[in-house]
Amino acid sequence: MTSRSSVTTARPSTEGRAVARTQTLLPGKDGVGTVRRTTLPGGLRIVTETLPSVRSATFGIWAHVGSRDETPTLNGATHYLEHLLFKGTAKRSALDISSAIDAVGGEMNAFTAKEYTCYYARVLDTDLPLAIDVVCDMLTGSLILDSDVDAERGVILEEIAMTEDDPGDVVHDLFAQTMFGDTPLGRPVLGTVDTINALSREQIARFYKKHYDPTHLVVAAAGNVDHATVVRQVRRAFERAGALTRTAGPIAPREGRRTIRTAGRVELLGRKTEQAHVVLGMPGLARNDDRRWALGVLNTALGGGMSSRLFQEVREKRGLAYSVYSYTSGFADCGLFGVYAGCRPSQVHDVLRICRDELDKVAQDGLTDEEIGRAIGQLSGSTVLGLEDTGALMNRIGKSELCWGTQMSVDDMLGRIAAVTPDEVRAVARDVLEQRPSLSVIGPLKDKQADRLHSVVA
């Protein structure tokens, strides 16, 4: 990603404290949308985006750790830890944490992904100091008691069971396993029943100490916020916990599987479901690949809306599925491109054959200029509309800082999308869609149907 940065300024230290470095990454217009970054001694980064016209603020802390950082025996530890950080600190009980935010009408939550974890709170701008204090306390002072580990184990096992009851979710985990095999990217974020039951308090505590060091964290705040005030409050909260003195050194680059498993794999999971759930896909692009803008346009035209090829061919013209779409996932060193559909089990082969035929057509002939123009417009509009609240803005600047180390303005993003040419879309279509796909299916499939499905990826 690109960024526009002003000259770095060092603020004089006060009370004997070391110097922090502050940059203006995006100047905004008349102070609106200004993005600043301060790096504290010890490596903690704090980024803010200022919007004086709103009355809310979202505060989040991003950790550079996800399920792909787990060993096989630690599968699910990142998500387990996410739960435990809400269970209490030396300063607050679990009830104190939740009631503090509830009392001001705010909302607080967290999520774990393959390569990062985020904890956040959205509140009125006047309650931002409270949100900062609560979230920072959770991240720096979690007790991780044996009793909490045992209690939350049951909650996580219920979450796994709830997910297992939704084959539309499970099929995506199955597809990751199909493509990556028994590797960190191929394992489920939640872990498995066996790994969750086997995790101990000591294992989780070591994981916490290793990955929640200031050099592994990015603090992000967006809304009606003042950058200097946020920095001061965050620094005070981390210093009280002694967290700024704990440094593990710079984050090492992830060493992932740069080569995805052999193409043409088929994974079938028999379930007594009303629908068959399928994902047909192939390797995509890493998140920093310059071709990702063209791939975004391609994905939108293929399966990103009601006017997309897949929606029109599968649902509108033939009525074979209610839900059909395409998607991309980009990681540090690789990616996925997939097509999902849910349909009656008797129709699964027809649906997959149509999807495969459309992918082949686009790989060979490309998209029309009209399709590309419509996709650029749709992608541009959805990009802007998706940034209409402070939570989305916090996600954008936090993830950008964590994953790319830079910031891109909305105008720059729209410019990159608008600059995508038909030739670039056709080139990335050939690069991605000409690869032999793999397939994951969940449903009540008979043996003859299973045999036919292998022909789709042949």
GROMACS .gro file of C-alpha atoms in nm:
model
  458
    1MET     CA    1   0.000   0.000   0.000
    2THR     CA    2   0.106   0.360  -0.045
    3SER     CA    3   0.112   0.633   0.214
    4ARG     CA    4   0.174   1.004   0.236
    5SER     CA    5   0.375   1.091   0.544
    6SER     CA    6   0.491   1.422   0.683
    7VAL     CA    7   0.831   1.466   0.839
    8THR     CA    8   0.872   1.264   1.157
    9THR     CA    9   0.870   1.475   1.472
   10ALA     CA   10   1.001   1.373   1.811
   11ARG     CA   11   0.816   1.507   2.113
   12PRO     CA   12   1.041   1.610   2.402
   13SER     CA   13   1.034   1.368   2.689
   14THR     CA   14   0.869   1.473   3.012
   15GLU     CA   15   0.934   1.355   3.365
   16GLY     CA   16   1.235   1.158   3.246
   17ARG     CA   17   1.035   0.949   3.001
   18ALA     CA   18   1.182   0.841   2.669
   19VAL     CA   19   1.086   1.016   2.348
   20ALA     CA   20   0.791   0.908   2.133
   21ARG     CA   21   0.791   0.957   1.754
   22THR     CA   22   0.484   1.106   1.585
   23GLN     CA   23   0.399   1.126   1.214
   24THR     CA   24   0.109   1.262   1.015
   25LEU     CA   25   0.041   0.982   0.768
   26LEU     CA   26  -0.261   1.137   0.592
   27PRO     CA   27  -0.324   1.509   0.632
   28GLY     CA   28  -0.697   1.501   0.565
   29LYS     CA   29  -0.891   1.811   0.465
   30ASP     CA   30  -0.924   2.092   0.718
   31GLY     CA   31  -0.830   1.843   0.987
   32VAL     CA   32  -1.106   1.599   0.891
   33GLY     CA   33  -0.980   1.248   0.825
   34THR     CA   34  -0.628   1.323   0.948
   35VAL     CA   35  -0.441   1.000   1.029
   36ARG     CA   36  -0.148   1.017   1.269
   37ARG     CA   37   0.087   0.757   1.413
   38THR     CA   38   0.291   0.772   1.732
   39THR     CA   39   0.546   0.504   1.814
   40LEU     CA   40   0.619   0.480   2.184
   41PRO     CA   41   0.951   0.366   2.331
   42GLY     CA   42   0.934  -0.012   2.331
   43GLY     CA   43   0.762  -0.029   1.992
   44LEU     CA   44   0.389   0.021   2.065
   45ARG     CA   45   0.225   0.195   1.768
   46ILE     CA   46  -0.081   0.419   1.808
   47VAL     CA   47  -0.275   0.537   1.501
   48THR     CA   48  -0.579   0.762   1.499
   49GLU     CA   49  -0.819   0.906   1.243
   50THR     CA   50  -0.993   1.226   1.347
   51LEU     CA   51  -1.354   1.302   1.247
   52PRO     CA   52  -1.473   1.601   1.453
   53SER     CA   53  -1.825   1.589   1.303
   54VAL     CA   54  -1.927   1.261   1.473
   55ARG     CA   55  -2.020   1.201   1.836
   56SER     CA   56  -1.874   0.851   1.868
   57ALA     CA   57  -1.532   0.692   1.884
   58THR     CA   58  -1.408   0.337   1.837
   59PHE     CA   59  -1.097   0.222   2.016
   60GLY     CA   60  -0.922  -0.103   1.931
   61ILE     CA   61  -0.603  -0.296   1.993
   62TRP     CA   62  -0.474  -0.526   1.719
   63ALA     CA   63  -0.241  -0.813   1.802
   64HIS     CA   64  -0.010  -0.957   1.538
   65VAL     CA   65  -0.111  -1.313   1.619
   66GLY     CA   66  -0.365  -1.545   1.464
   67SER     CA   67  -0.435  -1.912   1.423
   68ARG     CA   68  -0.154  -1.955   1.169
   69ASP     CA   69   0.094  -1.878   1.449
   70GLU     CA   70  -0.013  -2.190   1.640
   71THR     CA   71   0.153  -2.530   1.653
   72PRO     CA   72  -0.073  -2.834   1.606
   73THR     CA   73  -0.106  -2.883   1.982
   74LEU     CA   74  -0.189  -2.513   2.030
   75ASN     CA   75  -0.461  -2.504   1.762
   76GLY     CA   76  -0.733  -2.277   1.897
   77ALA     CA   77  -0.512  -2.104   2.156
   78THR     CA   78  -0.540  -1.759   1.996
   79HIS     CA   79  -0.919  -1.768   2.003
   80TYR     CA   80  -0.918  -1.924   2.353
   81LEU     CA   81  -0.705  -1.635   2.473
   82GLU     CA   82  -0.942  -1.386   2.312
   83HIS     CA   83  -1.216  -1.521   2.540
   84LEU     CA   84  -0.996  -1.520   2.850
   85LEU     CA   85  -0.895  -1.155   2.822
   86PHE     CA   86  -1.258  -1.066   2.898
   87LYS     CA   87  -1.256  -1.273   3.219
   88GLY     CA   88  -1.085  -1.030   3.452
   89THR     CA   89  -0.773  -0.842   3.558
   90ALA     CA   90  -0.626  -0.734   3.891
   91LYS     CA   91  -0.830  -0.415   3.852
   92ARG     CA   92  -1.161  -0.548   3.716
   93SER     CA   93  -1.369  -0.864   3.728
   94ALA     CA   94  -1.541  -0.999   3.417
   95LEU     CA   95  -1.861  -0.827   3.533
   96ASP     CA   96  -1.676  -0.500   3.589
   97ILE     CA   97  -1.540  -0.511   3.234
   98SER     CA   98  -1.877  -0.568   3.069
   99SER     CA   99  -2.079  -0.341   3.299
  100ALA     CA  100  -1.839  -0.048   3.255
  101ILE     CA  101  -1.909  -0.036   2.881
  102ASP     CA  102  -2.278  -0.127   2.914
  103ALA     CA  103  -2.328   0.159   3.160
  104VAL     CA  104  -2.239   0.416   2.893
  105GLY     CA  105  -2.436   0.247   2.613
  106GLY     CA  106  -2.124   0.127   2.436
  107GLU     CA  107  -2.043  -0.202   2.272
  108MET     CA  108  -1.735  -0.416   2.314
  109ASN     CA  109  -1.620  -0.726   2.132
  110ALA     CA  110  -1.324  -0.904   1.972
  111PHE     CA  111  -1.246  -1.132   1.679
  112THR     CA  112  -0.972  -1.376   1.587
  113ALA     CA  113  -0.854  -1.438   1.231
  114LYS     CA  114  -0.579  -1.640   1.066
  115GLU     CA  115  -0.314  -1.368   1.105
  116TYR     CA  116  -0.438  -1.120   1.367
  117THR     CA  117  -0.669  -1.062   1.663
  118CYS     CA  118  -0.860  -0.743   1.746
  119TYR     CA  119  -1.027  -0.617   2.066
  120TYR     CA  120  -1.242  -0.306   2.046
  121ALA     CA  121  -1.500  -0.083   2.212
  122ARG     CA  122  -1.733   0.172   2.049
  123VAL     CA  123  -1.860   0.451   2.272
  124LEU     CA  124  -1.966   0.815   2.277
  125ASP     CA  125  -1.668   1.043   2.227
  126THR     CA  126  -1.696   1.166   2.587
  127ASP     CA  127  -1.655   0.807   2.710
  128LEU     CA  128  -1.341   0.734   2.510
  129PRO     CA  129  -1.113   0.758   2.818
  130LEU     CA  130  -1.317   0.480   2.979
  131ALA     CA  131  -1.294   0.261   2.668
  132ILE     CA  132  -0.917   0.313   2.651
  133ASP     CA  133  -0.873   0.225   3.017
  134VAL     CA  134  -1.089  -0.089   2.999
  135VAL     CA  135  -0.945  -0.233   2.675
  136CYS     CA  136  -0.584  -0.155   2.769
  137ASP     CA  137  -0.639  -0.313   3.111
  138MET     CA  138  -0.772  -0.629   2.945
  139LEU     CA  139  -0.478  -0.654   2.706
  140THR     CA  140  -0.205  -0.587   2.961
  141GLY     CA  141  -0.340  -0.725   3.287
  142SER     CA  142  -0.533  -1.045   3.220
  143LEU     CA  143  -0.507  -1.289   3.511
  144ILE     CA  144  -0.580  -1.607   3.311
  145LEU     CA  145  -0.693  -1.799   3.617
  146ASP     CA  146  -0.731  -2.177   3.619
  147SER     CA  147  -1.098  -2.139   3.705
  148ASP     CA  148  -1.155  -1.909   3.408
  149VAL     CA  149  -0.972  -2.144   3.172
  150ASP     CA  150  -1.194  -2.430   3.284
  151ALA     CA  151  -1.516  -2.229   3.266
  152GLU     CA  152  -1.440  -2.082   2.924
  153ARG     CA  153  -1.342  -2.422   2.785
  154GLY     CA  154  -1.709  -2.520   2.794
  155VAL     CA  155  -1.811  -2.194   2.623
  156ILE     CA  156  -1.565  -2.251   2.340
  157LEU     CA  157  -1.675  -2.611   2.294
  158GLU     CA  158  -2.032  -2.481   2.262
  159GLU     CA  159  -1.912  -2.227   2.004
  160ILE     CA  160  -1.749  -2.508   1.806
  161ALA     CA  161  -2.073  -2.709   1.828
  162MET     CA  162  -2.274  -2.407   1.713
  163THR     CA  163  -2.044  -2.360   1.415
  164GLU     CA  164  -2.067  -2.730   1.330
  165ASP     CA  165  -2.444  -2.687   1.311
  166ASP     CA  166  -2.397  -2.438   1.026
  167PRO     CA  167  -2.257  -2.626   0.724
  168GLY     CA  168  -2.242  -2.298   0.533
  169ASP     CA  169  -1.962  -2.197   0.771
  170VAL     CA  170  -1.800  -2.536   0.805
  171VAL     CA  171  -1.753  -2.574   0.429
  172HIS     CA  172  -1.512  -2.277   0.430
  173ASP     CA  173  -1.300  -2.443   0.699
  174LEU     CA  174  -1.313  -2.762   0.495
  175PHE     CA  175  -1.196  -2.571   0.187
  176ALA     CA  176  -0.901  -2.422   0.380
  177GLN     CA  177  -0.809  -2.774   0.486
  178THR     CA  178  -0.847  -2.894   0.127
  179MET     CA  179  -0.611  -2.626  -0.001
  180PHE     CA  180  -0.355  -2.604   0.281
  181GLY     CA  181  -0.373  -2.947   0.444
  182ASP     CA  182  -0.253  -2.998   0.800
  183THR     CA  183  -0.077  -2.663   0.825
  184PRO     CA  184  -0.159  -2.355   1.036
  185LEU     CA  185  -0.358  -2.197   0.750
  186GLY     CA  186  -0.547  -2.520   0.698
  187ARG     CA  187  -0.659  -2.563   1.059
  188PRO     CA  188  -0.975  -2.403   1.202
  189VAL     CA  189  -0.944  -2.076   1.393
  190LEU     CA  190  -1.160  -2.213   1.674
  191GLY     CA  191  -0.948  -2.525   1.713
  192THR     CA  192  -1.103  -2.868   1.751
  193VAL     CA  193  -1.275  -3.043   2.040
  194ASP     CA  194  -0.958  -3.244   2.104
  195THR     CA  195  -0.716  -2.950   2.101
  196ILE     CA  196  -0.942  -2.729   2.317
  197ASN     CA  197  -0.987  -3.006   2.573
  198ALA     CA  198  -0.609  -3.059   2.582
  199LEU     CA  199  -0.500  -2.694   2.623
  200SER     CA  200  -0.375  -2.605   2.970
  201ARG     CA  201  -0.364  -2.279   3.157
  202GLU     CA  202   0.019  -2.281   3.140
  203GLN     CA  203   0.021  -2.320   2.760
  204ILE     CA  204  -0.222  -2.032   2.714
  205ALA     CA  205  -0.035  -1.809   2.958
  206ARG     CA  206   0.294  -1.867   2.774
  207PHE     CA  207   0.120  -1.790   2.444
  208TYR     CA  208  -0.014  -1.466   2.595
  209LYS     CA  209   0.326  -1.354   2.721
  210LYS     CA  210   0.494  -1.432   2.389
  211HIS     CA  211   0.248  -1.265   2.152
  212TYR     CA  212   0.103  -0.971   2.347
  213ASP     CA  213   0.425  -0.777   2.370
  214PRO     CA  214   0.405  -0.404   2.270
  215THR     CA  215   0.606  -0.471   1.953
  216HIS     CA  216   0.328  -0.708   1.843
  217LEU     CA  217   0.044  -0.462   1.907
  218VAL     CA  218  -0.117  -0.173   1.720
  219VAL     CA  219  -0.357   0.063   1.895
  220ALA     CA  220  -0.615   0.229   1.671
  221ALA     CA  221  -0.882   0.491   1.742
  222ALA     CA  222  -1.123   0.664   1.504
  223GLY     CA  223  -1.396   0.922   1.542
  224ASN     CA  224  -1.409   1.244   1.741
  225VAL     CA  225  -1.067   1.185   1.892
  226ASP     CA  226  -0.762   1.397   1.966
  227HIS     CA  227  -0.444   1.215   1.878
  228ALA     CA  228  -0.224   1.357   2.155
  229THR     CA  229  -0.488   1.281   2.417
  230VAL     CA  230  -0.527   0.922   2.298
  231VAL     CA  231  -0.150   0.872   2.303
  232ARG     CA  232  -0.124   1.014   2.654
  233GLN     CA  233  -0.405   0.793   2.787
  234VAL     CA  234  -0.276   0.477   2.618
  235ARG     CA  235   0.077   0.540   2.736
  236ARG     CA  236  -0.042   0.594   3.092
  237ALA     CA  237  -0.244   0.270   3.083
  238PHE     CA  238   0.047   0.063   2.948
  239GLU     CA  239   0.298   0.220   3.188
  240ARG     CA  240   0.076   0.145   3.488
  241ALA     CA  241   0.081  -0.221   3.383
  242GLY     CA  242   0.456  -0.216   3.324
  243ALA     CA  243   0.383  -0.332   2.968
  244LEU     CA  244   0.608  -0.081   2.791
  245THR     CA  245   0.914  -0.233   2.956
  246ARG     CA  246   0.841  -0.579   2.811
  247THR     CA  247   0.981  -0.599   2.461
  248ALA     CA  248   1.046  -0.912   2.261
  249GLY     CA  249   1.211  -0.740   1.967
  250PRO     CA  250   1.080  -0.680   1.615
  251ILE     CA  251   0.824  -0.921   1.476
  252ALA     CA  252   0.978  -1.186   1.252
  253PRO     CA  253   0.819  -1.238   0.908
  254ARG     CA  254   0.583  -1.532   0.894
  255GLU     CA  255   0.720  -1.839   0.724
  256GLY     CA  256   0.414  -1.981   0.554
  257ARG     CA  257   0.343  -2.244   0.295
  258ARG     CA  258   0.415  -2.056  -0.023
  259THR     CA  259   0.302  -2.353  -0.229
  260ILE     CA  260  -0.059  -2.458  -0.177
  261ARG     CA  261  -0.144  -2.826  -0.199
  262THR     CA  262  -0.176  -3.006  -0.529
  263ALA     CA  263  -0.469  -2.882  -0.738
  264GLY     CA  264  -0.764  -3.103  -0.820
  265ARG     CA  265  -0.828  -3.217  -0.463
  266VAL     CA  266  -1.184  -3.309  -0.362
  267GLU     CA  267  -1.293  -3.325   0.003
  268LEU     CA  268  -1.644  -3.453   0.080
  269LEU     CA  269  -1.808  -3.442   0.422
  270GLY     CA  270  -2.128  -3.639   0.453
  271ARG     CA  271  -2.400  -3.463   0.654
  272LYS     CA  272  -2.778  -3.504   0.672
  273THR     CA  273  -2.849  -3.149   0.561
  274GLU     CA  274  -3.128  -3.003   0.350
  275GLN     CA  275  -2.877  -2.837   0.118
  276ALA     CA  276  -2.540  -2.928  -0.023
  277HIS     CA  277  -2.279  -2.660   0.047
  278VAL     CA  278  -1.991  -2.632  -0.196
  279VAL     CA  279  -1.674  -2.427  -0.242
  280LEU     CA  280  -1.487  -2.449  -0.570
  281GLY     CA  281  -1.159  -2.261  -0.580
  282MET     CA  282  -0.790  -2.228  -0.641
  283PRO     CA  283  -0.486  -2.031  -0.517
  284GLY     CA  284  -0.535  -1.654  -0.520
  285LEU     CA  285  -0.301  -1.364  -0.444
  286ALA     CA  286  -0.111  -1.253  -0.135
  287ARG     CA  287  -0.250  -0.944   0.031
  288ASN     CA  288   0.039  -0.723  -0.086
  289ASP     CA  289   0.032  -0.836  -0.450
  290ASP     CA  290  -0.007  -0.536  -0.683
  291ARG     CA  291  -0.258  -0.734  -0.888
  292ARG     CA  292  -0.505  -0.743  -0.597
  293TRP     CA  293  -0.691  -0.439  -0.730
  294ALA     CA  294  -0.758  -0.612  -1.060
  295LEU     CA  295  -0.853  -0.931  -0.874
  296GLY     CA  296  -1.101  -0.730  -0.668
  297VAL     CA  297  -1.268  -0.606  -0.987
  298LEU     CA  298  -1.268  -0.958  -1.131
  299ASN     CA  299  -1.420  -1.100  -0.812
  300THR     CA  300  -1.694  -0.837  -0.809
  301ALA     CA  301  -1.789  -0.901  -1.171
  302LEU     CA  302  -1.785  -1.278  -1.128
  303GLY     CA  303  -1.974  -1.318  -0.802
  304GLY     CA  304  -1.998  -0.994  -0.609
  305GLY     CA  305  -2.359  -0.895  -0.656
  306MET     CA  306  -2.694  -0.957  -0.820
  307SER     CA  307  -2.565  -0.853  -1.162
  308SER     CA  308  -2.260  -1.080  -1.142
  309ARG     CA  309  -2.214  -1.366  -1.385
  310LEU     CA  310  -2.249  -1.642  -1.129
  311PHE     CA  311  -2.562  -1.495  -0.971
  312GLN     CA  312  -2.723  -1.446  -1.311
  313GLU     CA  313  -2.632  -1.788  -1.448
  314VAL     CA  314  -2.698  -2.000  -1.140
  315ARG     CA  315  -2.984  -1.822  -0.966
  316GLU     CA  316  -3.161  -1.585  -1.204
  317LYS     CA  317  -3.159  -1.792  -1.523
  318ARG     CA  318  -3.184  -2.142  -1.378
  319GLY     CA  319  -3.306  -2.105  -1.019
  320LEU     CA  320  -3.058  -2.364  -0.894
  321ALA     CA  321  -2.941  -2.187  -0.577
  322TYR     CA  322  -3.048  -1.914  -0.340
  323SER     CA  323  -2.695  -1.815  -0.239
  324VAL     CA  324  -2.402  -1.810  -0.480
  325TYR     CA  325  -2.100  -1.579  -0.468
  326SER     CA  326  -1.725  -1.559  -0.515
  327TYR     CA  327  -1.466  -1.427  -0.270
  328THR     CA  328  -1.094  -1.372  -0.219
  329SER     CA  329  -0.874  -1.419   0.089
  330GLY     CA  330  -0.526  -1.269   0.099
  331PHE     CA  331  -0.261  -1.369   0.351
  332ALA     CA  332   0.097  -1.254   0.403
  333ASP     CA  333   0.242  -1.489   0.142
  334CYS     CA  334  -0.046  -1.653  -0.044
  335GLY     CA  335  -0.419  -1.634  -0.103
  336LEU     CA  336  -0.737  -1.810  -0.208
  337PHE     CA  337  -1.006  -1.749  -0.468
  338GLY     CA  338  -1.330  -1.937  -0.411
  339VAL     CA  339  -1.688  -1.975  -0.531
  340TYR     CA  340  -1.955  -2.075  -0.278
  341ALA     CA  341  -2.303  -2.209  -0.350
  342GLY     CA  342  -2.577  -2.373  -0.145
  343CYS     CA  343  -2.828  -2.586  -0.335
  344ARG     CA  344  -3.042  -2.899  -0.323
  345PRO     CA  345  -2.823  -3.212  -0.317
  346SER     CA  346  -2.974  -3.333  -0.644
  347GLN     CA  347  -2.860  -3.012  -0.817
  348VAL     CA  348  -2.505  -2.995  -0.684
  349HIS     CA  349  -2.334  -3.133  -0.994
  350ASP     CA  350  -2.524  -2.897  -1.225
  351VAL     CA  351  -2.440  -2.596  -1.008
  352LEU     CA  352  -2.073  -2.685  -0.994
  353ARG     CA  353  -2.055  -2.750  -1.367
  354ILE     CA  354  -2.205  -2.407  -1.442
  355CYS     CA  355  -1.963  -2.239  -1.202
  356ARG     CA  356  -1.665  -2.422  -1.353
  357ASP     CA  357  -1.778  -2.332  -1.705
  358GLU     CA  358  -1.808  -1.962  -1.613
  359LEU     CA  359  -1.462  -1.961  -1.457
  360ASP     CA  360  -1.319  -2.124  -1.768
  361LYS     CA  361  -1.494  -1.876  -1.998
  362VAL     CA  362  -1.359  -1.577  -1.809
  363ALA     CA  363  -1.010  -1.729  -1.796
  364GLN     CA  364  -1.009  -1.778  -2.171
  365ASP     CA  365  -1.208  -1.479  -2.298
  366GLY     CA  366  -1.201  -1.230  -2.012
  367LEU     CA  367  -1.485  -1.003  -1.908
  368THR     CA  368  -1.657  -0.749  -2.127
  369ASP     CA  369  -1.573  -0.381  -2.086
  370GLU     CA  370  -1.929  -0.327  -1.964
  371GLU     CA  371  -1.887  -0.588  -1.689
  372ILE     CA  372  -1.556  -0.437  -1.584
  373GLY     CA  373  -1.698  -0.084  -1.574
  374ARG     CA  374  -1.994  -0.197  -1.367
  375ALA     CA  375  -1.767  -0.388  -1.128
  376ILE     CA  376  -1.539  -0.085  -1.080
  377GLY     CA  377  -1.841   0.127  -0.993
  378GLN     CA  378  -1.979  -0.133  -0.756
  379LEU     CA  379  -1.646  -0.189  -0.583
  380SER     CA  380  -1.587   0.186  -0.547
  381GLY     CA  381  -1.930   0.245  -0.398
  382SER     CA  382  -1.910  -0.045  -0.155
  383THR     CA  383  -1.564   0.067  -0.043
  384VAL     CA  384  -1.691   0.412   0.054
  385LEU     CA  385  -2.021   0.291   0.203
  386GLY     CA  386  -1.831   0.037   0.410
  387LEU     CA  387  -1.641   0.317   0.585
  388GLU     CA  388  -1.940   0.516   0.708
  389ASP     CA  389  -1.897   0.445   1.080
  390THR     CA  390  -1.613   0.482   1.327
  391GLY     CA  391  -1.584   0.106   1.376
  392ALA     CA  392  -1.508   0.052   1.009
  393LEU     CA  393  -1.257   0.336   1.011
  394MET     CA  394  -1.081   0.192   1.316
  395ASN     CA  395  -1.065  -0.145   1.141
  396ARG     CA  396  -0.916   0.013   0.829
  397ILE     CA  397  -0.635   0.207   0.998
  398GLY     CA  398  -0.559  -0.066   1.252
  399LYS     CA  399  -0.538  -0.346   0.998
  400SER     CA  400  -0.343  -0.129   0.754
  401GLU     CA  401  -0.085  -0.044   1.017
  402LEU     CA  402  -0.056  -0.403   1.135
  403CYS     CA  403  -0.047  -0.574   0.795
  404TRP     CA  404   0.116  -0.315   0.568
  405GLY     CA  405   0.275  -0.060   0.802
  406THR     CA  406   0.129   0.221   0.592
  407GLN     CA  407  -0.200   0.401   0.536
  408MET     CA  408  -0.392   0.471   0.217
  409SER     CA  409  -0.653   0.742   0.189
  410VAL     CA  410  -1.001   0.662   0.059
  411ASP     CA  411  -0.930   0.880  -0.245
  412ASP     CA  412  -0.614   0.683  -0.318
  413MET     CA  413  -0.805   0.356  -0.284
  414LEU     CA  414  -1.073   0.477  -0.521
  415GLY     CA  415  -0.801   0.592  -0.760
  416ARG     CA  416  -0.639   0.248  -0.761
  417ILE     CA  417  -0.974   0.081  -0.829
  418ALA     CA  418  -1.063   0.328  -1.106
  419ALA     CA  419  -0.721   0.280  -1.268
  420VAL     CA  420  -0.773  -0.094  -1.320
  421THR     CA  421  -0.775  -0.167  -1.694
  422PRO     CA  422  -0.955  -0.441  -1.887
  423ASP     CA  423  -0.617  -0.586  -1.982
  424GLU     CA  424  -0.516  -0.611  -1.615
  425VAL     CA  425  -0.841  -0.788  -1.529
  426ARG     CA  426  -0.799  -1.031  -1.818
  427ALA     CA  427  -0.438  -1.099  -1.716
  428VAL     CA  428  -0.523  -1.175  -1.354
  429ALA     CA  429  -0.817  -1.387  -1.471
  430ARG     CA  430  -0.576  -1.601  -1.670
  431ASP     CA  431  -0.326  -1.618  -1.385
  432VAL     CA  432  -0.581  -1.724  -1.124
  433LEU     CA  433  -0.869  -1.895  -1.303
  434GLU     CA  434  -0.666  -2.111  -1.541
  435GLN     CA  435  -0.532  -2.305  -1.244
  436ARG     CA  436  -0.691  -2.641  -1.180
  437PRO     CA  437  -0.944  -2.595  -0.898
  438SER     CA  438  -1.008  -2.796  -0.586
  439LEU     CA  439  -1.346  -2.869  -0.433
  440SER     CA  440  -1.504  -2.904  -0.089
  441VAL     CA  441  -1.861  -3.028  -0.039
  442ILE     CA  442  -2.081  -3.085   0.265
  443GLY     CA  443  -2.415  -3.259   0.230
  444PRO     CA  444  -2.608  -3.587   0.200
  445LEU     CA  445  -2.431  -3.707  -0.113
  446LYS     CA  446  -2.471  -4.055  -0.255
  447ASP     CA  447  -2.175  -4.255  -0.384
  448LYS     CA  448  -2.263  -4.197  -0.750
  449GLN     CA  449  -2.287  -3.821  -0.692
  450ALA     CA  450  -1.950  -3.819  -0.518
  451ASP     CA  451  -1.791  -3.991  -0.814
  452ARG     CA  452  -1.935  -3.732  -1.053
  453LEU     CA  453  -1.801  -3.443  -0.849
  454HIS     CA  454  -1.443  -3.545  -0.919
  455SER     CA  455  -1.508  -3.473  -1.287
  456VAL     CA  456  -1.569  -3.104  -1.206
  457VAL     CA  457  -1.205  -3.051  -1.111
  458ALA     CA  458  -1.057  -3.284  -1.370
   0.00000   0.00000   0.00000
